[in-house]
Amino acid sequence: MLEKITPNIMVNNVNETSAYYNKYLGFTIQMAVDEKNEITFENFDSANLIWALLKKDAIELMVQRSDSFIEELPDFKDKKPGGTFTLFISTDDVKTIYESIKNEVNIVKHLYETTYGTSEFVIKDLNGYIVCFAESQNE
């Protein structure tokens, strides 16, 4: 039985990406791996990280520095961070999230109502990944 999916995205800098997701979206680092390949559960700011598990509420996201990512998965050697997919995050308060970050991040689509009954907005993070926030209006 499948239980969940946790994306692992290739990024330029794990520390900067973690700080971005913390500042604008409230994610915190749960655990990380530093350049010495040591796992840590604290003092994340003092280490140069190559991987981190970020979490907010029930959402988990792994971020991995591009050189480490490519070493593990050589098929990505000619790829750059950014993707051909979106991270789609369901929320129960899309308007509050939008209002709190709209002047701080790269907005791709401002808050709008869809034909399928959701309120959504879309951002592009500092690595070029597209993140959509959506709240169902049908509940």
PDB file of N, CA and C in Angstrom, residues 31-112:
ATOM      1  N   MET A  31      15.531  17.396   9.768  1.00  0.00           N
ATOM      2  CA  MET A  31      16.843  16.764   9.835  1.00  0.00           C
ATOM      3  C   MET A  31      17.607  17.181   8.593  1.00  0.00           C
ATOM      4  N   ALA A  32      18.929  17.026   8.652  1.00  0.00           N
ATOM      5  CA  ALA A  32      19.749  17.465   7.534  1.00  0.00           C
ATOM      6  C   ALA A  32      21.028  16.646   7.479  1.00  0.00           C
ATOM      7  N   VAL A  33      21.720  16.766   6.345  1.00  0.00           N
ATOM      8  CA  VAL A  33      23.029  16.147   6.156  1.00  0.00           C
ATOM      9  C   VAL A  33      23.979  17.264   5.752  1.00  0.00           C
ATOM     10  N   ASP A  34      25.145  17.320   6.432  1.00  0.00           N
ATOM     11  CA  ASP A  34      26.131  18.350   6.114  1.00  0.00           C
ATOM     12  C   ASP A  34      27.174  17.819   5.128  1.00  0.00           C
ATOM     13  N   GLU A  35      28.142  18.662   4.782  1.00  0.00           N
ATOM     14  CA  GLU A  35      29.160  18.287   3.801  1.00  0.00           C
ATOM     15  C   GLU A  35      30.043  17.125   4.241  1.00  0.00           C
ATOM     16  N   LYS A  36      30.077  16.845   5.511  1.00  0.00           N
ATOM     17  CA  LYS A  36      30.847  15.702   6.014  1.00  0.00           C
ATOM     18  C   LYS A  36      30.009  14.422   5.986  1.00  0.00           C
ATOM     19  N   ASN A  37      28.813  14.517   5.399  1.00  0.00           N
ATOM     20  CA  ASN A  37      27.843  13.423   5.353  1.00  0.00           C
ATOM     21  C   ASN A  37      27.391  12.992   6.738  1.00  0.00           C
ATOM     22  N   GLU A  38      27.367  13.941   7.659  1.00  0.00           N
ATOM     23  CA  GLU A  38      26.876  13.676   9.005  1.00  0.00           C
ATOM     24  C   GLU A  38      25.430  14.154   9.110  1.00  0.00           C
ATOM     25  N   ILE A  39      24.604  13.291   9.678  1.00  0.00           N
ATOM     26  CA  ILE A  39      23.198  13.632   9.889  1.00  0.00           C
ATOM     27  C   ILE A  39      23.091  14.488  11.142  1.00  0.00           C
ATOM     28  N   THR A  40      22.280  15.532  11.047  1.00  0.00           N
ATOM     29  CA  THR A  40      22.082  16.393  12.206  1.00  0.00           C
ATOM     30  C   THR A  40      20.596  16.693  12.392  1.00  0.00           C
ATOM     31  N   PHE A  41      20.217  16.879  13.638  1.00  0.00           N
ATOM     32  CA  PHE A  41      18.838  17.218  13.976  1.00  0.00           C
ATOM     33  C   PHE A  41      18.749  18.589  14.647  1.00  0.00           C
ATOM     34  N   GLU A  42      19.863  19.332  14.647  1.00  0.00           N
ATOM     35  CA  GLU A  42      19.883  20.659  15.258  1.00  0.00           C
ATOM     36  C   GLU A  42      21.041  21.468  14.700  1.00  0.00           C
ATOM     37  N   ASN A  43      21.120  22.738  15.074  1.00  0.00           N
ATOM     38  CA  ASN A  43      22.194  23.645  14.655  1.00  0.00           C
ATOM     39  C   ASN A  43      22.363  23.682  13.137  1.00  0.00           C
ATOM     40  N   PHE A  44      21.246  23.783  12.428  1.00  0.00           N
ATOM     41  CA  PHE A  44      21.284  23.750  10.971  1.00  0.00           C
ATOM     42  C   PHE A  44      21.972  24.970  10.370  1.00  0.00           C
ATOM     43  N   ASP A  45      21.880  26.101  11.047  1.00  0.00           N
ATOM     44  CA  ASP A  45      22.452  27.331  10.501  1.00  0.00           C
ATOM     45  C   ASP A  45      23.974  27.323  10.499  1.00  0.00           C
ATOM     46  N   SER A  46      24.575  26.517  11.348  1.00  0.00           N
ATOM     47  CA  SER A  46      26.032  26.524  11.452  1.00  0.00           C
ATOM     48  C   SER A  46      26.704  25.551  10.501  1.00  0.00           C
ATOM     49  N   ALA A  47      25.938  24.790   9.735  1.00  0.00           N
ATOM     50  CA  ALA A  47      26.508  23.797   8.833  1.00  0.00           C
ATOM     51  C   ALA A  47      26.204  24.150   7.385  1.00  0.00           C
ATOM     52  N   ASN A  48      27.103  23.748   6.502  1.00  0.00           N
ATOM     53  CA  ASN A  48      26.857  23.874   5.074  1.00  0.00           C
ATOM     54  C   ASN A  48      26.153  22.588   4.649  1.00  0.00           C
ATOM     55  N   LEU A  49      24.859  22.671   4.434  1.00  0.00           N
ATOM     56  CA  LEU A  49      24.038  21.484   4.222  1.00  0.00           C
ATOM     57  C   LEU A  49      24.032  21.032   2.766  1.00  0.00           C
ATOM     58  N   ILE A  50      23.971  19.701   2.578  1.00  0.00           N
ATOM     59  CA  ILE A  50      23.824  19.152   1.230  1.00  0.00           C
ATOM     60  C   ILE A  50      22.438  18.547   1.030  1.00  0.00           C
ATOM     61  N   TRP A  51      21.703  18.332   2.125  1.00  0.00           N
ATOM     62  CA  TRP A  51      20.348  17.764   2.053  1.00  0.00           C
ATOM     63  C   TRP A  51      19.591  18.160   3.309  1.00  0.00           C
ATOM     64  N   ALA A  52      18.280  18.372   3.166  1.00  0.00           N
ATOM     65  CA  ALA A  52      17.446  18.654   4.338  1.00  0.00           C
ATOM     66  C   ALA A  52      16.023  18.177   4.086  1.00  0.00           C
ATOM     67  N   LEU A  53      15.388  17.762   5.170  1.00  0.00           N
ATOM     68  CA  LEU A  53      13.975  17.426   5.158  1.00  0.00           C
ATOM     69  C   LEU A  53      13.239  18.592   5.798  1.00  0.00           C
ATOM     70  N   LEU A  54      12.366  19.235   5.024  1.00  0.00           N
ATOM     71  CA  LEU A  54      11.585  20.369   5.498  1.00  0.00           C
ATOM     72  C   LEU A  54      10.161  19.896   5.760  1.00  0.00           C
ATOM     73  N   LYS A  55       9.525  20.506   6.759  1.00  0.00           N
ATOM     74  CA  LYS A  55       8.163  20.096   7.079  1.00  0.00           C
ATOM     75  C   LYS A  55       7.346  21.277   7.583  1.00  0.00           C
ATOM     76  N   LYS A  56       6.094  21.293   7.172  1.00  0.00           N
ATOM     77  CA  LYS A  56       5.091  22.199   7.745  1.00  0.00           C
ATOM     78  C   LYS A  56       3.783  21.437   7.768  1.00  0.00           C
ATOM     79  N   ASP A  57       3.206  21.334   8.947  1.00  0.00           N
ATOM     80  CA  ASP A  57       1.974  20.572   9.121  1.00  0.00           C
ATOM     81  C   ASP A  57       2.190  19.161   8.562  1.00  0.00           C
ATOM     82  N   ALA A  58       1.366  18.710   7.608  1.00  0.00           N
ATOM     83  CA  ALA A  58       1.502  17.352   7.073  1.00  0.00           C
ATOM     84  C   ALA A  58       2.345  17.297   5.799  1.00  0.00           C
ATOM     85  N   ILE A  59       2.891  18.435   5.390  1.00  0.00           N
ATOM     86  CA  ILE A  59       3.643  18.510   4.137  1.00  0.00           C
ATOM     87  C   ILE A  59       5.140  18.341   4.410  1.00  0.00           C
ATOM     88  N   GLU A  60       5.769  17.423   3.681  1.00  0.00           N
ATOM     89  CA  GLU A  60       7.212  17.238   3.750  1.00  0.00           C
ATOM     90  C   GLU A  60       7.819  17.480   2.375  1.00  0.00           C
ATOM     91  N   LEU A  61       9.014  18.054   2.376  1.00  0.00           N
ATOM     92  CA  LEU A  61       9.737  18.352   1.150  1.00  0.00           C
ATOM     93  C   LEU A  61      11.220  18.147   1.427  1.00  0.00           C
ATOM     94  N   MET A  62      11.870  17.364   0.588  1.00  0.00           N
ATOM     95  CA  MET A  62      13.319  17.194   0.712  1.00  0.00           C
ATOM     96  C   MET A  62      13.994  18.102  -0.307  1.00  0.00           C
ATOM     97  N   VAL A  63      15.092  18.731   0.110  1.00  0.00           N
ATOM     98  CA  VAL A  63      15.875  19.574  -0.787  1.00  0.00           C
ATOM     99  C   VAL A  63      17.317  19.075  -0.746  1.00  0.00           C
ATOM    100  N   GLN A  64      17.918  18.957  -1.934  1.00  0.00           N
ATOM    101  CA  GLN A  64      19.263  18.398  -2.022  1.00  0.00           C
ATOM    102  C   GLN A  64      20.102  19.234  -2.974  1.00  0.00           C
ATOM    103  N   ARG A  65      21.315  19.562  -2.532  1.00  0.00           N
ATOM    104  CA  ARG A  65      22.217  20.375  -3.348  1.00  0.00           C
ATOM    105  C   ARG A  65      22.532  19.655  -4.655  1.00  0.00           C
ATOM    106  N   SER A  66      22.613  20.403  -5.744  1.00  0.00           N
ATOM    107  CA  SER A  66      22.711  19.820  -7.078  1.00  0.00           C
ATOM    108  C   SER A  66      23.892  18.866  -7.246  1.00  0.00           C
ATOM    109  N   ASP A  67      25.072  19.199  -6.714  1.00  0.00           N
ATOM    110  CA  ASP A  67      26.208  18.290  -6.900  1.00  0.00           C
ATOM    111  C   ASP A  67      25.974  16.947  -6.210  1.00  0.00           C
ATOM    112  N   SER A  68      25.397  16.981  -5.032  1.00  0.00           N
ATOM    113  CA  SER A  68      25.070  15.758  -4.304  1.00  0.00           C
ATOM    114  C   SER A  68      23.967  14.981  -5.014  1.00  0.00           C
ATOM    115  N   PHE A  69      22.972  15.708  -5.505  1.00  0.00           N
ATOM    116  CA  PHE A  69      21.852  15.105  -6.230  1.00  0.00           C
ATOM    117  C   PHE A  69      22.370  14.354  -7.453  1.00  0.00           C
ATOM    118  N   ILE A  70      23.239  15.011  -8.225  1.00  0.00           N
ATOM    119  CA  ILE A  70      23.780  14.425  -9.458  1.00  0.00           C
ATOM    120  C   ILE A  70      24.709  13.247  -9.145  1.00  0.00           C
ATOM    121  N   GLU A  71      25.450  13.338  -8.055  1.00  0.00           N
ATOM    122  CA  GLU A  71      26.298  12.215  -7.660  1.00  0.00           C
ATOM    123  C   GLU A  71      25.450  10.970  -7.385  1.00  0.00           C
ATOM    124  N   GLU A  72      24.314  11.171  -6.737  1.00  0.00           N
ATOM    125  CA  GLU A  72      23.404  10.059  -6.436  1.00  0.00           C
ATOM    126  C   GLU A  72      22.652   9.576  -7.665  1.00  0.00           C
ATOM    127  N   LEU A  73      22.246  10.512  -8.505  1.00  0.00           N
ATOM    128  CA  LEU A  73      21.432  10.197  -9.680  1.00  0.00           C
ATOM    129  C   LEU A  73      22.056  10.840 -10.920  1.00  0.00           C
ATOM    130  N   PRO A  74      23.059  10.183 -11.511  1.00  0.00           N
ATOM    131  CA  PRO A  74      23.782  10.767 -12.644  1.00  0.00           C
ATOM    132  C   PRO A  74      22.913  11.145 -13.845  1.00  0.00           C
ATOM    133  N   ASP A  75      21.710  10.593 -13.953  1.00  0.00           N
ATOM    134  CA  ASP A  75      20.820  10.970 -15.055  1.00  0.00           C
ATOM    135  C   ASP A  75      20.488  12.456 -15.044  1.00  0.00           C
ATOM    136  N   PHE A  76      20.708  13.129 -13.915  1.00  0.00           N
ATOM    137  CA  PHE A  76      20.403  14.551 -13.789  1.00  0.00           C
ATOM    138  C   PHE A  76      21.603  15.455 -14.099  1.00  0.00           C
ATOM    139  N   LYS A  77      22.711  14.886 -14.596  1.00  0.00           N
ATOM    140  CA  LYS A  77      23.948  15.669 -14.751  1.00  0.00           C
ATOM    141  C   LYS A  77      23.812  16.865 -15.682  1.00  0.00           C
ATOM    142  N   ASP A  78      22.931  16.811 -16.624  1.00  0.00           N
ATOM    143  CA  ASP A  78      22.754  17.933 -17.547  1.00  0.00           C
ATOM    144  C   ASP A  78      21.543  18.788 -17.206  1.00  0.00           C
ATOM    145  N   LYS A  79      20.983  18.571 -16.038  1.00  0.00           N
ATOM    146  CA  LYS A  79      19.792  19.307 -15.615  1.00  0.00           C
ATOM    147  C   LYS A  79      20.160  20.402 -14.626  1.00  0.00           C
ATOM    148  N   LYS A  80      19.334  21.412 -14.585  1.00  0.00           N
ATOM    149  CA  LYS A  80      19.482  22.498 -13.624  1.00  0.00           C
ATOM    150  C   LYS A  80      18.290  22.469 -12.672  1.00  0.00           C
ATOM    151  N   PRO A  81      18.436  23.051 -11.491  1.00  0.00           N
ATOM    152  CA  PRO A  81      17.272  23.144 -10.597  1.00  0.00           C
ATOM    153  C   PRO A  81      16.107  23.855 -11.285  1.00  0.00           C
ATOM    154  N   GLY A  82      14.927  23.539 -10.843  1.00  0.00           N
ATOM    155  CA  GLY A  82      13.698  23.991 -11.479  1.00  0.00           C
ATOM    156  C   GLY A  82      13.096  22.751 -12.107  1.00  0.00           C
ATOM    157  N   GLY A  83      11.825  22.735 -12.348  1.00  0.00           N
ATOM    158  CA  GLY A  83      11.246  21.480 -12.798  1.00  0.00           C
ATOM    159  C   GLY A  83      10.180  21.627 -13.847  1.00  0.00           C
ATOM    160  N   THR A  84       9.731  20.489 -14.312  1.00  0.00           N
ATOM    161  CA  THR A  84       8.638  20.442 -15.274  1.00  0.00           C
ATOM    162  C   THR A  84       7.399  19.894 -14.587  1.00  0.00           C
ATOM    163  N   PHE A  85       7.279  20.205 -13.324  1.00  0.00           N
ATOM    164  CA  PHE A  85       6.121  19.814 -12.538  1.00  0.00           C
ATOM    165  C   PHE A  85       5.835  20.937 -11.556  1.00  0.00           C
ATOM    166  N   THR A  86       4.673  20.878 -10.909  1.00  0.00           N
ATOM    167  CA  THR A  86       4.372  21.849  -9.872  1.00  0.00           C
ATOM    168  C   THR A  86       4.215  21.134  -8.543  1.00  0.00           C
ATOM    169  N   LEU A  87       4.556  21.825  -7.494  1.00  0.00           N
ATOM    170  CA  LEU A  87       4.239  21.360  -6.153  1.00  0.00           C
ATOM    171  C   LEU A  87       2.878  21.953  -5.848  1.00  0.00           C
ATOM    172  N   PHE A  88       1.903  21.111  -5.601  1.00  0.00           N
ATOM    173  CA  PHE A  88       0.528  21.547  -5.393  1.00  0.00           C
ATOM    174  C   PHE A  88       0.190  21.327  -3.927  1.00  0.00           C
ATOM    175  N   ILE A  89      -0.032  22.409  -3.191  1.00  0.00           N
ATOM    176  CA  ILE A  89      -0.263  22.333  -1.752  1.00  0.00           C
ATOM    177  C   ILE A  89      -1.694  22.752  -1.440  1.00  0.00           C
ATOM    178  N   SER A  90      -2.444  21.827  -0.864  1.00  0.00           N
ATOM    179  CA  SER A  90      -3.807  22.135  -0.415  1.00  0.00           C
ATOM    180  C   SER A  90      -3.751  22.796   0.947  1.00  0.00           C
ATOM    181  N   THR A  91      -4.607  23.774   1.155  1.00  0.00           N
ATOM    182  CA  THR A  91      -4.636  24.512   2.409  1.00  0.00           C
ATOM    183  C   THR A  91      -6.081  24.866   2.757  1.00  0.00           C
ATOM    184  N   ASP A  92      -6.287  25.249   3.997  1.00  0.00           N
ATOM    185  CA  ASP A  92      -7.627  25.690   4.392  1.00  0.00           C
ATOM    186  C   ASP A  92      -7.686  27.205   4.577  1.00  0.00           C
ATOM    187  N   ASP A  93      -6.614  27.920   4.179  1.00  0.00           N
ATOM    188  CA  ASP A  93      -6.576  29.376   4.364  1.00  0.00           C
ATOM    189  C   ASP A  93      -5.709  30.045   3.299  1.00  0.00           C
ATOM    190  N   VAL A  94      -6.036  29.826   2.051  1.00  0.00           N
ATOM    191  CA  VAL A  94      -5.213  30.310   0.948  1.00  0.00           C
ATOM    192  C   VAL A  94      -5.100  31.836   0.935  1.00  0.00           C
ATOM    193  N   LYS A  95      -6.166  32.545   1.292  1.00  0.00           N
ATOM    194  CA  LYS A  95      -6.136  34.008   1.249  1.00  0.00           C
ATOM    195  C   LYS A  95      -5.144  34.584   2.244  1.00  0.00           C
ATOM    196  N   THR A  96      -5.074  34.002   3.439  1.00  0.00           N
ATOM    197  CA  THR A  96      -4.122  34.485   4.442  1.00  0.00           C
ATOM    198  C   THR A  96      -2.683  34.244   3.991  1.00  0.00           C
ATOM    199  N   ILE A  97      -2.426  33.070   3.439  1.00  0.00           N
ATOM    200  CA  ILE A  97      -1.076  32.767   2.949  1.00  0.00           C
ATOM    201  C   ILE A  97      -0.706  33.737   1.834  1.00  0.00           C
ATOM    202  N   TYR A  98      -1.619  33.927   0.891  1.00  0.00           N
ATOM    203  CA  TYR A  98      -1.386  34.844  -0.220  1.00  0.00           C
ATOM    204  C   TYR A  98      -1.068  36.252   0.280  1.00  0.00           C
ATOM    205  N   GLU A  99      -1.905  36.764   1.165  1.00  0.00           N
ATOM    206  CA  GLU A  99      -1.700  38.121   1.682  1.00  0.00           C
ATOM    207  C   GLU A  99      -0.366  38.256   2.415  1.00  0.00           C
ATOM    208  N   SER A 100       0.061  37.199   3.097  1.00  0.00           N
ATOM    209  CA  SER A 100       1.293  37.286   3.894  1.00  0.00           C
ATOM    210  C   SER A 100       2.564  37.241   3.051  1.00  0.00           C
ATOM    211  N   ILE A 101       2.486  36.704   1.817  1.00  0.00           N
ATOM    212  CA  ILE A 101       3.719  36.579   1.027  1.00  0.00           C
ATOM    213  C   ILE A 101       3.677  37.265  -0.332  1.00  0.00           C
ATOM    214  N   LYS A 102       2.538  37.808  -0.738  1.00  0.00           N
ATOM    215  CA  LYS A 102       2.387  38.312  -2.108  1.00  0.00           C
ATOM    216  C   LYS A 102       3.397  39.387  -2.494  1.00  0.00           C
ATOM    217  N   ASN A 103       3.873  40.172  -1.547  1.00  0.00           N
ATOM    218  CA  ASN A 103       4.840  41.222  -1.858  1.00  0.00           C
ATOM    219  C   ASN A 103       6.285  40.788  -1.612  1.00  0.00           C
ATOM    220  N   GLU A 104       6.473  39.527  -1.235  1.00  0.00           N
ATOM    221  CA  GLU A 104       7.800  39.039  -0.848  1.00  0.00           C
ATOM    222  C   GLU A 104       8.376  37.992  -1.793  1.00  0.00           C
ATOM    223  N   VAL A 105       7.521  37.352  -2.578  1.00  0.00           N
ATOM    224  CA  VAL A 105       7.956  36.247  -3.436  1.00  0.00           C
ATOM    225  C   VAL A 105       7.583  36.537  -4.881  1.00  0.00           C
ATOM    226  N   ASN A 106       8.065  35.681  -5.783  1.00  0.00           N
ATOM    227  CA  ASN A 106       7.764  35.820  -7.198  1.00  0.00           C
ATOM    228  C   ASN A 106       6.405  35.184  -7.478  1.00  0.00           C
ATOM    229  N   ILE A 107       5.387  36.015  -7.646  1.00  0.00           N
ATOM    230  CA  ILE A 107       4.037  35.532  -7.925  1.00  0.00           C
ATOM    231  C   ILE A 107       3.910  35.254  -9.421  1.00  0.00           C
ATOM    232  N   VAL A 108       3.540  34.032  -9.771  1.00  0.00           N
ATOM    233  CA  VAL A 108       3.308  33.652 -11.163  1.00  0.00           C
ATOM    234  C   VAL A 108       1.857  33.928 -11.544  1.00  0.00           C
ATOM    235  N   LYS A 109       0.935  33.572 -10.653  1.00  0.00           N
ATOM    236  CA  LYS A 109      -0.486  33.865 -10.842  1.00  0.00           C
ATOM    237  C   LYS A 109      -1.029  34.346  -9.513  1.00  0.00           C
ATOM    238  N   HIS A 110      -1.608  35.525  -9.530  1.00  0.00           N
ATOM    239  CA  HIS A 110      -2.214  36.067  -8.316  1.00  0.00           C
ATOM    240  C   HIS A 110      -3.460  35.264  -7.960  1.00  0.00           C
ATOM    241  N   LEU A 111      -3.953  35.465  -6.760  1.00  0.00           N
ATOM    242  CA  LEU A 111      -5.108  34.728  -6.254  1.00  0.00           C
ATOM    243  C   LEU A 111      -6.272  34.804  -7.242  1.00  0.00           C
ATOM    244  N   TYR A 112      -6.825  33.646  -7.572  1.00  0.00           N
ATOM    245  CA  TYR A 112      -7.930  33.571  -8.522  1.00  0.00           C
ATOM    246  C   TYR A 112      -8.837  32.394  -8.181  1.00  0.00           C
TER     247      TYR A 112
END
